[in-house]
């Protein structure tokens, strides 16, 4: 058993913090599959400020394939409260 990670996440600095679980890059829609019917998507607030439509597209790509969806947010901007409030409201 291993943690499937999307190939789009190769080079993501967060991967160095995954230590006790073997992982493998796969061709999957979400960024991470963390269990049966459970997935996680990664979002940098800096990237979100440049491309606010990105997360909406990514959520729509998941369709109804997952019962639990987790958004992993990298807070990499100083003024982050407004962006976090917006992200909090888009949860389906």
Coordinates of N, CA and C in Angstrom, one line a residue:
X1 N 0.8 -1.2 0.0 CA 0.0 0.0 0.0 C 0.9 1.3 0.0
X2 N 0.4 2.2 -0.8 CA 1.2 3.5 -0.9 C 0.2 4.6 -1.1
X3 N 0.7 5.8 -0.9 CA -0.1 7.0 -1.1 C 0.0 7.5 -2.5
X4 N -1.1 7.4 -3.3 CA -1.1 7.9 -4.7 C -1.0 9.4 -4.7
X5 N -0.1 9.9 -5.4 CA 0.1 11.4 -5.6 C 0.1 11.7 -7.1
X6 N -0.6 12.7 -7.4 CA -0.7 13.2 -8.8 C 0.7 13.6 -9.3
X7 N 0.9 13.3 -10.6 CA 2.2 13.7 -11.2 C 2.4 15.2 -11.2
X8 N 1.3 15.9 -11.1 CA 1.4 17.4 -11.1 C 2.0 17.9 -9.8
X9 N 2.2 17.0 -8.8 CA 2.7 17.4 -7.5 C 4.3 17.2 -7.5
X10 N 4.8 16.6 -8.5 CA 6.3 16.4 -8.5 C 7.0 17.8 -8.4
X11 N 7.9 17.8 -7.4 CA 8.6 19.1 -7.2 C 8.0 19.9 -6.1
X12 N 6.8 19.5 -5.6 CA 6.1 20.3 -4.5 C 6.9 20.1 -3.3
X13 N 7.3 21.2 -2.6 CA 8.2 21.1 -1.4 C 7.5 20.4 -0.2
X14 N 6.2 20.3 -0.3 CA 5.5 19.7 0.8 C 5.8 18.2 0.9
X15 N 6.2 17.6 -0.2 CA 6.5 16.1 -0.3 C 7.6 15.7 0.6
X16 N 8.5 16.6 0.9 CA 9.6 16.2 1.8 C 9.1 16.0 3.3
X17 N 7.9 16.4 3.5 CA 7.3 16.2 4.9 C 6.5 15.0 5.0
X18 N 6.4 14.2 3.9 CA 5.7 12.9 3.9 C 6.8 11.9 4.2
X19 N 6.8 11.4 5.4 CA 8.0 10.5 5.8 C 7.6 9.1 6.1
X20 N 6.5 8.8 6.8 CA 6.2 7.5 7.2 C 5.3 6.7 6.3
X21 N 5.0 7.2 5.2 CA 4.1 6.6 4.2 C 4.8 6.5 2.9
X22 N 4.9 5.4 2.3 CA 5.5 5.3 0.9 C 4.5 5.9 0.0
X23 N 5.0 6.7 -1.0 CA 4.1 7.2 -2.0 C 4.6 7.0 -3.4
X24 N 3.7 7.1 -4.4 CA 4.1 6.9 -5.8 C 3.3 7.9 -6.6
X25 N 3.9 8.4 -7.6 CA 3.3 9.3 -8.5 C 2.4 8.5 -9.5
X26 N 1.2 9.0 -9.7 CA 0.2 8.3 -10.5 C -0.6 9.3 -11.3
X27 N -1.2 8.8 -12.4 CA -2.1 9.7 -13.2 C -3.5 9.7 -12.5
X28 N -3.7 10.6 -11.6 CA -5.0 10.7 -10.9 C -5.5 12.1 -11.0
X29 N -6.8 12.3 -10.7 CA -7.4 13.7 -10.8 C -7.1 14.5 -9.6
X30 N -7.3 14.0 -8.4 CA -6.9 14.8 -7.2 C -5.4 14.8 -7.0
X31 N -4.9 15.7 -6.2 CA -3.5 15.7 -5.9 C -3.0 14.5 -5.1
X32 N -3.9 14.1 -4.2 CA -3.6 13.0 -3.3 C -4.8 12.2 -3.1
X33 N -4.7 10.8 -3.1 CA -5.8 10.0 -2.6 C -5.4 9.4 -1.3
X34 N -6.2 9.8 -0.3 CA -5.8 9.5 1.1 C -6.6 8.4 1.7
X35 N -7.4 7.8 1.0 CA -8.2 6.6 1.4 C -9.3 6.4 0.5
X36 N -10.1 5.3 0.7 CA -11.2 5.0 -0.2 C -12.2 6.2 -0.2
X37 N -12.5 6.7 -1.3 CA -13.5 7.8 -1.4 C -13.0 9.1 -0.7
X38 N -11.7 9.2 -0.5 CA -11.1 10.4 0.2 C -10.0 11.0 -0.6
X39 N -10.0 12.3 -0.8 CA -8.9 12.9 -1.5 C -8.5 14.2 -0.9
X40 N -7.3 14.7 -1.3 CA -6.8 16.0 -0.9 C -6.3 16.8 -2.1
X41 N -6.5 18.1 -2.1 CA -6.0 19.0 -3.1 C -5.1 20.0 -2.4
X42 N -4.0 20.3 -3.1 CA -3.0 21.2 -2.5 C -3.2 22.6 -3.2
X43 N -3.1 23.7 -2.4 CA -3.2 25.0 -2.9 C -2.3 26.0 -2.2
X44 N -1.5 26.6 -2.9 CA -0.6 27.7 -2.3 C -1.4 29.0 -2.4
X45 N -1.5 29.8 -1.3 CA -2.2 31.0 -1.3 C -1.6 32.0 -2.3
X46 N -0.3 32.0 -2.5 CA 0.4 32.8 -3.5 C -0.2 32.5 -4.9
X47 N -0.2 31.2 -5.2 CA -0.8 30.8 -6.5 C -2.3 31.2 -6.6
X48 N -3.0 31.0 -5.6 CA -4.4 31.3 -5.6 C -4.6 32.8 -5.8
X49 N -3.8 33.7 -5.3 CA -3.9 35.1 -5.5 C -3.7 35.5 -7.0
X50 N -2.9 34.7 -7.7 CA -2.6 34.9 -9.1 C -3.6 34.2 -10.0
X51 N -4.2 33.1 -9.6 CA -5.1 32.3 -10.4 C -6.3 31.9 -9.5
X52 N -7.2 32.8 -9.1 CA -8.3 32.5 -8.2 C -9.3 31.5 -8.8
X53 N -9.4 31.4 -10.1 CA -10.3 30.4 -10.7 C -9.8 29.0 -10.6
X54 N -8.5 28.8 -10.4 CA -7.9 27.5 -10.4 C -8.6 26.5 -9.5
X55 N -8.8 26.9 -8.2 CA -9.4 25.9 -7.2 C -10.8 25.5 -7.6
X56 N -11.6 26.4 -8.2 CA -12.9 26.1 -8.6 C -12.9 25.1 -9.7
X57 N -12.0 25.2 -10.6 CA -11.9 24.2 -11.7 C -11.5 22.8 -11.1
X58 N -10.5 22.9 -10.2 CA -10.0 21.6 -9.6 C -11.1 20.9 -8.8
X59 N -11.9 21.7 -8.1 CA -13.1 21.1 -7.4 C -14.1 20.5 -8.3
X60 N -14.4 21.2 -9.4 CA -15.3 20.6 -10.4 C -14.8 19.4 -11.1
X61 N -13.5 19.2 -11.2 CA -12.9 18.0 -11.9 C -13.1 16.8 -11.0
X62 N -13.3 17.0 -9.7 CA -13.4 15.9 -8.8 C -14.8 15.3 -8.9
X63 N -15.8 16.0 -9.4 CA -17.2 15.6 -9.6 C -17.7 15.1 -8.2
X64 N -18.3 13.9 -8.3 CA -18.8 13.3 -7.0 C -18.1 12.0 -6.7
X65 N -16.9 11.9 -7.1 CA -16.1 10.7 -7.0 C -15.6 10.5 -5.5
X66 N -15.6 11.5 -4.7 CA -15.0 11.4 -3.4 C -16.0 11.9 -2.3
X67 N -16.2 11.2 -1.3 CA -17.1 11.6 -0.2 C -16.5 12.6 0.7
X68 N -15.1 12.5 0.9 CA -14.4 13.5 1.7 C -13.3 14.2 0.8
X69 N -13.3 15.5 0.8 CA -12.3 16.2 0.1 C -11.7 17.2 1.1
X70 N -10.3 17.1 1.1 CA -9.6 18.0 2.0 C -8.8 19.0 1.2
X71 N -8.7 20.2 1.6 CA -7.9 21.2 0.9 C -6.7 21.5 1.8
X72 N -5.5 21.2 1.3 CA -4.3 21.5 2.0 C -3.8 22.9 1.5
X73 N -3.8 23.8 2.4 CA -3.4 25.2 2.0 C -2.1 25.6 2.5
X74 N -1.2 26.0 1.6 CA 0.1 26.5 2.0 C -0.1 28.0 2.2
X75 N 0.1 28.5 3.4 CA -0.1 29.9 3.7 C 1.3 30.6 3.4
X76 N 1.5 31.1 2.2 CA 2.8 31.6 1.8 C 2.7 33.1 1.4
X77 N 1.7 33.8 2.0 CA 1.6 35.3 1.8 C 1.3 35.9 3.1
X78 N 1.8 37.1 3.3 CA 1.6 37.8 4.6 C 0.1 38.1 4.9
X79 N -0.5 38.7 3.9 CA -1.9 39.1 4.1 C -2.8 38.0 3.6
X80 N -3.1 37.1 4.5 CA -3.8 35.8 4.1 C -5.2 35.7 4.6
X81 N -5.7 36.5 5.5 CA -7.0 36.3 6.1 C -8.2 36.4 5.1
X82 N -8.1 37.4 4.2 CA -9.2 37.5 3.2 C -9.2 36.3 2.2
X83 N -8.1 35.8 1.8 CA -8.0 34.7 0.9 C -8.5 33.4 1.6
X84 N -8.2 33.2 2.9 CA -8.6 32.1 3.7 C -10.2 32.1 3.9
X85 N -10.7 33.3 4.1 CA -12.2 33.5 4.2 C -12.9 33.1 2.9
X86 N -12.3 33.5 1.8 CA -12.9 33.1 0.5 C -12.9 31.6 0.3
X87 N -11.7 31.0 0.6 CA -11.6 29.6 0.4 C -12.6 28.8 1.4
X88 N -12.8 29.3 2.5 CA -13.7 28.7 3.5 C -15.1 28.7 2.9
X89 N -15.5 29.6 2.1 CA -16.9 29.7 1.6 C -17.1 28.9 0.4
X90 N -16.1 28.3 -0.3 CA -16.3 27.6 -1.5 C -16.5 26.1 -1.3
X91 N -16.4 25.7 0.0 CA -16.6 24.2 0.3 C -18.0 23.8 -0.1
X92 N -18.1 22.7 -0.9 CA -19.4 22.2 -1.3 C -20.2 21.7 -0.2

